[in-house]
Tab-separated table of C-alpha atoms in Angstrom:
chain	number	residue	atom	x	y	z
C	533	MET	CA	5.805	26.710	-9.557
C	534	GLY	CA	4.720	29.667	-7.475
C	535	LYS	CA	4.344	33.292	-8.537
C	536	TYR	CA	6.715	36.140	-9.382
C	537	SER	CA	9.750	33.910	-9.788
C	538	THR	CA	12.627	34.740	-12.149
C	539	LEU	CA	14.143	31.929	-14.213
C	540	ALA	CA	17.210	32.435	-16.388
C	541	HIS	CA	18.057	30.541	-19.585
C	542	ARG	CA	19.517	27.040	-20.130
C	543	LEU	CA	17.924	25.583	-17.019
C	544	LEU	CA	17.745	21.802	-16.709
C	545	PHE	CA	15.177	19.961	-14.616
C	546	GLU	CA	16.067	16.269	-14.301
C	547	ILE	CA	12.914	14.242	-13.646
C	548	ALA	CA	12.800	10.483	-12.989
C	549	VAL	CA	16.337	9.593	-14.073
C	550	ASN	CA	17.621	7.863	-10.935
C	551	HIS	CA	19.219	4.414	-10.887
C	552	ASP	CA	18.892	2.127	-7.885
C	553	TYR	CA	22.483	1.929	-6.621
C	554	ARG	CA	21.437	-0.448	-3.821
C	555	CYS	CA	21.066	-3.360	-6.265
C	556	ALA	CA	23.870	-5.533	-7.659
C	557	THR	CA	23.624	-3.585	-10.925
C	558	MET	CA	22.437	-0.112	-11.814
C	559	TYR	CA	21.808	-1.059	-15.453
C	560	PRO	CA	18.210	-0.117	-16.412
C	561	GLN	CA	15.809	-2.968	-15.630
C	562	HIS	CA	13.670	-2.424	-18.716
C	563	LYS	CA	16.683	-3.224	-20.913
C	564	LEU	CA	16.916	-6.760	-19.506
C	565	LEU	CA	13.429	-7.687	-18.319
C	566	ASP	CA	9.941	-7.617	-19.708
C	567	ALA	CA	7.909	-4.889	-17.972
C	568	ASN	CA	5.617	-7.498	-16.428
C	569	ALA	CA	8.614	-9.188	-14.807
C	570	LEU	CA	9.841	-6.101	-12.990
C	571	PRO	CA	9.415	-6.273	-9.201
C	572	GLY	CA	6.149	-4.606	-8.314
C	573	ALA	CA	5.761	-3.118	-11.782
C	574	ASP	CA	2.267	-4.522	-12.419
C	575	GLY	CA	2.720	-4.130	-16.137
C	576	VAL	CA	4.087	-0.592	-16.041
C	577	THR	CA	6.131	-0.035	-19.203
C	578	ASN	CA	7.526	3.418	-18.435
C	579	PRO	CA	11.150	2.672	-17.461
C	580	HIS	CA	11.276	5.776	-15.259
C	581	SER	CA	8.156	4.964	-13.225
C	582	ASP	CA	9.822	2.888	-10.553
C	583	PRO	CA	9.667	3.649	-6.816
C	584	ILE	CA	13.121	5.259	-6.651
C	585	ASN	CA	12.191	8.154	-8.928
C	586	TYR	CA	10.491	11.388	-7.983
C	587	HIS	CA	8.422	12.921	-10.768
C	588	GLN	CA	8.197	16.482	-9.538
C	589	VAL	CA	10.142	19.636	-8.710
C	590	VAL	CA	8.425	22.257	-6.537
C	591	ILE	CA	9.519	25.885	-6.901
C	592	GLY	CA	8.108	28.521	-4.577
C	593	SER	CA	7.313	32.193	-5.176
C	594	ASP	CA	9.793	35.066	-5.591
C	595	VAL	CA	12.551	32.588	-6.477
C	596	TRP	CA	15.545	33.540	-8.637
C	597	ILE	CA	17.306	30.752	-10.548
C	598	GLY	CA	20.520	31.655	-12.380
C	599	CYS	CA	21.424	30.434	-15.860
C	600	ALA	CA	22.547	26.852	-16.530
C	601	ALA	CA	21.410	25.619	-13.136
C	602	MET	CA	20.376	21.968	-12.817
C	603	ILE	CA	17.628	20.934	-10.401
C	604	LEU	CA	17.199	17.240	-9.687
C	605	ASN	CA	13.937	15.384	-9.215
C	606	GLY	CA	12.188	15.631	-5.875
C	607	VAL	CA	13.748	18.982	-4.947
C	608	ARG	CA	11.620	21.634	-3.274
C	609	VAL	CA	12.819	25.244	-3.599
C	610	GLY	CA	11.388	27.503	-0.901
C	611	ASN	CA	9.961	30.985	-1.352
C	612	GLY	CA	12.466	33.757	-1.926
C	613	ALA	CA	15.412	31.431	-2.538
C	614	ILE	CA	18.304	32.210	-4.892
C	615	ILE	CA	20.049	29.486	-6.913
C	616	GLY	CA	23.363	30.619	-8.365
C	617	ALA	CA	24.260	30.151	-12.023
C	618	GLY	CA	25.560	26.681	-12.846
C	619	SER	CA	24.488	25.188	-9.524
C	620	VAL	CA	23.444	21.537	-9.268
C	621	VAL	CA	20.628	21.337	-6.729
C	622	ALA	CA	20.141	17.856	-5.296
C	623	LYS	CA	18.516	18.745	-1.958
C	624	ASP	CA	15.695	21.007	-0.801
C	625	VAL	CA	16.466	24.726	-0.615
C	626	PRO	CA	14.988	26.508	2.443
C	627	PRO	CA	13.034	29.758	2.016
C	628	TYR	CA	15.254	32.787	1.345
C	629	ALA	CA	18.434	30.696	1.228
C	630	ILE	CA	21.170	31.447	-1.319
C	631	VAL	CA	22.770	28.301	-2.753
C	632	VAL	CA	25.668	27.882	-5.181
C	633	GLY	CA	27.972	25.161	-6.456
C	634	ASN	CA	27.976	21.475	-7.351
C	635	PRO	CA	26.453	20.108	-5.258
C	636	ALA	CA	24.650	23.297	-4.294
C	637	ARG	CA	25.283	24.430	-0.723
C	638	ILE	CA	23.845	27.255	1.357
C	639	ILE	CA	26.254	30.183	1.571
C	640	LYS	CA	23.910	32.616	3.339
C	641	TYR	CA	20.303	33.701	3.771
C	642	ARG	CA	18.856	36.869	2.292
C	643	PHE	CA	17.520	37.995	5.673
C	644	ASP	CA	17.607	37.064	9.342
C	645	ALA	CA	15.242	34.400	10.681
C	646	GLU	CA	12.755	36.925	12.070
C	647	THR	CA	12.455	38.759	8.743
C	648	ILE	CA	12.078	35.489	6.825
C	649	ALA	CA	9.297	34.380	9.177
C	650	ALA	CA	7.516	37.704	8.626
C	651	LEU	CA	7.740	37.404	4.837
C	652	GLN	CA	6.420	33.853	5.049
C	653	ARG	CA	3.437	35.187	6.995
C	654	ILE	CA	2.788	38.114	4.662
C	655	LYS	CA	2.925	36.050	1.436
C	656	TRP	CA	2.662	39.183	-0.716
C	657	TRP	CA	2.767	37.079	-3.907
C	658	ASN	CA	-0.754	35.872	-3.129
C	659	TRP	CA	-2.176	39.407	-3.080
C	660	PRO	CA	-4.339	40.672	-5.957
C	661	GLU	CA	-2.194	42.206	-8.698
C	662	GLU	CA	-3.491	45.713	-8.087
C	663	GLN	CA	-2.438	45.496	-4.435
C	664	ILE	CA	1.048	44.363	-5.443
C	665	VAL	CA	1.381	47.258	-7.890
C	666	GLU	CA	0.253	49.687	-5.202
C	667	ALA	CA	2.811	48.278	-2.762
C	668	ALA	CA	5.660	48.302	-5.312
C	669	PRO	CA	7.528	51.265	-3.727
C	670	LEU	CA	7.764	49.310	-0.472
C	671	LEU	CA	8.456	45.995	-2.218
C	672	TYR	CA	11.550	47.535	-3.810
C	673	GLY	CA	12.472	49.650	-0.802
C	674	ASP	CA	13.712	49.095	2.721
C	675	ILE	CA	12.809	45.596	3.902
C	676	GLN	CA	12.050	46.684	7.467
C	677	GLN	CA	9.619	49.352	6.275
C	678	PHE	CA	7.863	46.695	4.207
C	679	ILE	CA	7.646	44.363	7.205
C	680	ASP	CA	6.374	47.139	9.471
C	681	ALA	CA	3.678	48.035	6.953
C	682	PHE	CA	2.336	44.583	6.180
C	683	ASP	CA	3.221	42.148	8.969
C	684	VAL	CA	0.044	42.861	10.869
C	685	PRO	CA	-1.488	40.374	13.324
C	686	GLN	CA	-3.465	37.761	11.437
C	687	PRO	CA	-6.805	36.486	12.683
C	688	ILE	CA	-6.459	33.184	14.487
C	689	GLU	CA	-7.499	30.295	12.269
C	690	GLU	CA	-10.478	28.663	13.881
C	691	PRO	CA	-10.320	24.859	13.802
C	692	ASP	CA	-12.870	23.550	11.332
C	693	GLU	CA	-14.677	20.237	11.510
C	694	ILE	CA	-12.320	18.394	9.194
C	695	MET	CA	-9.266	19.633	11.124
C	696	GLU	CA	-10.788	18.295	14.328
C	697	THR	CA	-11.412	14.966	12.586
C	698	ILE	CA	-7.789	14.865	11.437
C	699	ASN	CA	-6.536	15.686	14.925
C	700	ASP	CA	-8.673	12.896	16.379
C	701	LEU	CA	-7.287	10.427	13.835
C	702	ARG	CA	-3.695	11.487	14.438
C	703	GLU	CA	-4.171	10.973	18.167
C	704	LYS	CA	-4.989	7.383	17.191
C	705	ASN	CA	-1.709	7.234	15.224
C	706	TYR	CA	-3.299	7.495	11.783
C	707	HIS	CA	-1.165	8.637	8.869
C	708	ILE	CA	-3.161	11.373	7.110
C	709	SER	CA	-2.721	12.106	3.397
C	710	TYR	CA	-4.440	15.361	2.377
C	711	PHE	CA	-5.392	15.696	-1.288
C	712	ILE	CA	-7.066	18.292	-3.517
C	713	PRO	CA	-8.245	16.182	-6.466
C	714	ASP	CA	-8.038	17.615	-9.980
C	715	PHE	CA	-11.675	16.880	-10.792
C	716	GLU	CA	-11.638	19.604	-13.458
C	717	ILE	CA	-9.356	17.424	-15.601
C	718	GLU	CA	-10.649	14.598	-17.784
C	719	PRO	CA	-10.265	11.438	-15.628
C	720	SER	CA	-8.055	9.713	-18.195
C	721	ALA	CA	-5.503	12.542	-17.857
C	722	ALA	CA	-6.093	13.480	-14.207
C	723	VAL	CA	-3.987	12.532	-11.196
C	724	TRP	CA	-6.848	11.828	-8.784
C	725	PRO	CA	-7.913	8.376	-10.129
C	726	ARG	CA	-4.393	7.067	-9.686
C	727	VAL	CA	-4.122	8.469	-6.159
C	728	VAL	CA	-7.433	6.913	-5.112
C	729	TYR	CA	-6.770	3.509	-6.686
C	730	THR	CA	-3.206	3.367	-5.347
C	731	PHE	CA	-4.402	4.227	-1.846
C	732	LEU	CA	-7.058	1.498	-1.989
C	733	ASN	CA	-4.513	-1.049	-3.225
C	734	THR	CA	-1.822	-0.052	-0.714
C	735	TYR	CA	-3.722	-0.075	2.566
C	736	HIS	CA	-6.504	-2.087	4.186
C	737	ALA	CA	-9.206	-1.349	6.729
C	738	GLU	CA	-6.995	-2.396	9.637
C	739	ASP	CA	-4.215	0.003	8.598
C	740	ARG	CA	-4.065	3.357	10.351
C	741	ALA	CA	-4.095	5.351	7.137
C	742	ALA	CA	-6.622	7.883	5.892
C	743	LEU	CA	-6.983	9.799	2.637
C	744	ILE	CA	-8.711	13.160	3.182
C	745	MET	CA	-9.968	14.841	0.007
C	746	ALA	CA	-11.075	18.465	-0.313
C	747	ILE	CA	-13.881	18.528	-2.859
C	748	PRO	CA	-16.176	21.148	-4.419
C	749	PRO	CA	-19.959	20.990	-3.886
C	750	HIS	CA	-21.376	17.630	-4.929
C	751	ASP	CA	-23.320	19.082	-7.845
C	752	GLN	CA	-19.961	20.022	-9.417
C	753	CYS	CA	-18.219	16.660	-9.055
C	754	GLY	CA	-20.941	14.016	-8.823
C	755	ASP	CA	-19.559	11.813	-11.609
C	756	CYS	CA	-16.089	11.731	-10.061
C	757	LEU	CA	-17.502	10.921	-6.635
C	758	ASN	CA	-19.478	8.030	-8.104
C	759	ILE	CA	-16.268	6.592	-9.561
C	760	ILE	CA	-14.620	6.833	-6.140
C	761	LEU	CA	-17.593	5.286	-4.343
C	762	ASN	CA	-17.637	2.384	-6.794
C	763	ALA	CA	-13.909	1.821	-6.280
C	764	ILE	CA	-14.378	1.771	-2.500
C	765	ALA	CA	-17.308	-0.632	-2.851
C	766	GLU	CA	-15.151	-3.041	-4.857
C	767	HIS	CA	-12.843	-3.355	-1.842
C	768	GLY	CA	-15.757	-3.916	0.516
C	769	GLU	CA	-14.970	-4.171	4.211
C	770	GLN	CA	-11.237	-4.247	3.458
C	771	ALA	CA	-11.243	-0.698	2.075
C	772	PRO	CA	-9.036	1.787	3.966
C	773	LEU	CA	-10.478	5.039	5.268
C	774	ILE	CA	-11.285	7.721	2.675
C	775	LEU	CA	-13.024	10.908	3.825
C	776	THR	CA	-14.127	13.988	1.907
C	777	HIS	CA	-14.937	17.490	3.039
C	778	GLU	CA	-16.748	20.066	0.951
C	779	THR	CA	-15.211	23.491	0.383
C	780	ASN	CA	-17.233	26.609	-0.343
C	781	GLY	CA	-14.868	29.480	0.495
C	782	ASP	CA	-12.274	31.395	-1.486
C	783	LEU	CA	-9.871	28.443	-1.349
C	784	PRO	CA	-10.670	24.913	-2.560
C	785	PHE	CA	-9.087	23.436	0.567
C	786	SER	CA	-8.910	23.917	4.325
C	787	ILE	CA	-5.681	25.539	5.506
C	788	PRO	CA	-6.082	24.212	9.089
C	789	ALA	CA	-6.777	20.690	7.795
C	790	LEU	CA	-3.819	20.825	5.426
C	791	ARG	CA	-1.476	21.948	8.187
C	792	ALA	CA	-2.769	19.256	10.555
C	793	SER	CA	-2.089	16.417	8.101
C	794	SER	CA	0.923	14.118	7.786
C	795	ASP	CA	1.337	14.487	4.013
C	796	TYR	CA	0.022	16.643	1.209
C	797	ILE	CA	-0.316	15.017	-2.223
C	798	THR	CA	0.095	17.371	-5.166
C	799	THR	CA	-1.284	17.221	-8.702
C	800	ARG	CA	-0.177	19.061	-11.846
C	801	GLU	CA	-2.560	21.943	-11.147
C	802	HIS	CA	-1.574	25.410	-9.888
C	803	ILE	CA	-3.605	25.032	-6.685
C	804	SER	CA	-0.891	22.624	-5.539
C	805	SER	CA	1.626	25.501	-5.451
C	806	LEU	CA	-0.682	27.479	-3.186
C	807	ALA	CA	-1.242	24.516	-0.876
C	808	VAL	CA	2.501	23.792	-0.702
C	809	ASP	CA	3.041	27.440	0.252
C	810	TYR	CA	0.607	27.195	3.168
C	811	ALA	CA	2.203	23.931	4.285
C	812	SER	CA	5.747	25.311	4.092
C	813	ASP	CA	5.967	26.354	7.752
C	814	THR	CA	4.724	23.004	9.068
C	815	ASN	CA	6.009	19.432	9.221
C	816	VAL	CA	3.685	18.307	6.419
C	817	ARG	CA	5.578	16.203	3.877
C	818	ILE	CA	4.953	16.959	0.204
C	819	ARG	CA	4.295	13.971	-2.067
C	820	TYR	CA	3.387	13.823	-5.755
C	821	GLY	CA	0.409	11.883	-7.039
C	822	LEU	CA	2.328	10.325	-9.936
C	823	ASP	CA	5.142	8.929	-7.819
C	824	GLN	CA	5.367	5.197	-7.207
C	825	GLY	CA	5.279	2.891	-4.194
C	826	THR	CA	6.351	4.261	-0.836
C	827	LEU	CA	7.240	7.619	-2.378
C	828	LEU	CA	3.481	8.197	-2.565
C	829	PHE	CA	2.045	6.127	0.272
C	830	PRO	CA	4.626	5.097	2.891
C	831	SER	CA	4.796	1.778	4.643
C	832	LEU	CA	3.159	1.969	8.067
C	833	LYS	CA	5.133	-0.934	9.521
């Protein structure tokens, strides 16, 4: 979830409760079969961890969700959106859209396309709190005056080395998954080990797939890197491409690299909300590190 959003009471977020209607039966598999017998389960006992279920809902900043709304798994709610009371949201909600009903449908947008684009550039919710307080009279005033005051030309983002690497790989038809690992979390509870191991078990050296990880300085994550290096070594020459780039600036990731990638893989950590925000005006697909199968790493065939 982003910042400065307003959530009413009796909200329901439905996570990982889908049934595969494409099979002869939709009756839960774990009721009939041992977990080890489930197709592709590899011993997974969680009945909701199959590759038809999304395990995440992404809510942007400055979002208003009315009471008794239901949001289904895999939905991404854009910045500034409004979800009417009692709505059932089964599909993504664009930034600044107003949706109502069951299933929720767009009835209008809060502003015209030009104003929405300006607000997406300004991203006032990422300002320091004191700056937001200072700007409050304009935040609650005329929208055009706010735009005129703060939609100033932004410095052009200079391509960094990792962005150039990503661009080179994409020219060779590589699928790029960008990931900010949650190294600050104990590995047994973190998302990153699963992402790394799943990537290594999904692809091979001949596949045009690359996992790009934004990491802190090595002296802050040496133990985690050793685990990753050992996992790569176990796969030997068959290991798919995993690259890291070190971050030292205000953000623990590269905005140009993120925007140049095919996918962005989120974790449970708040930095994922910020990265999703910066990817919102691109074609980068958002995936969740605890999803299964092709929901996490797509087939390249």
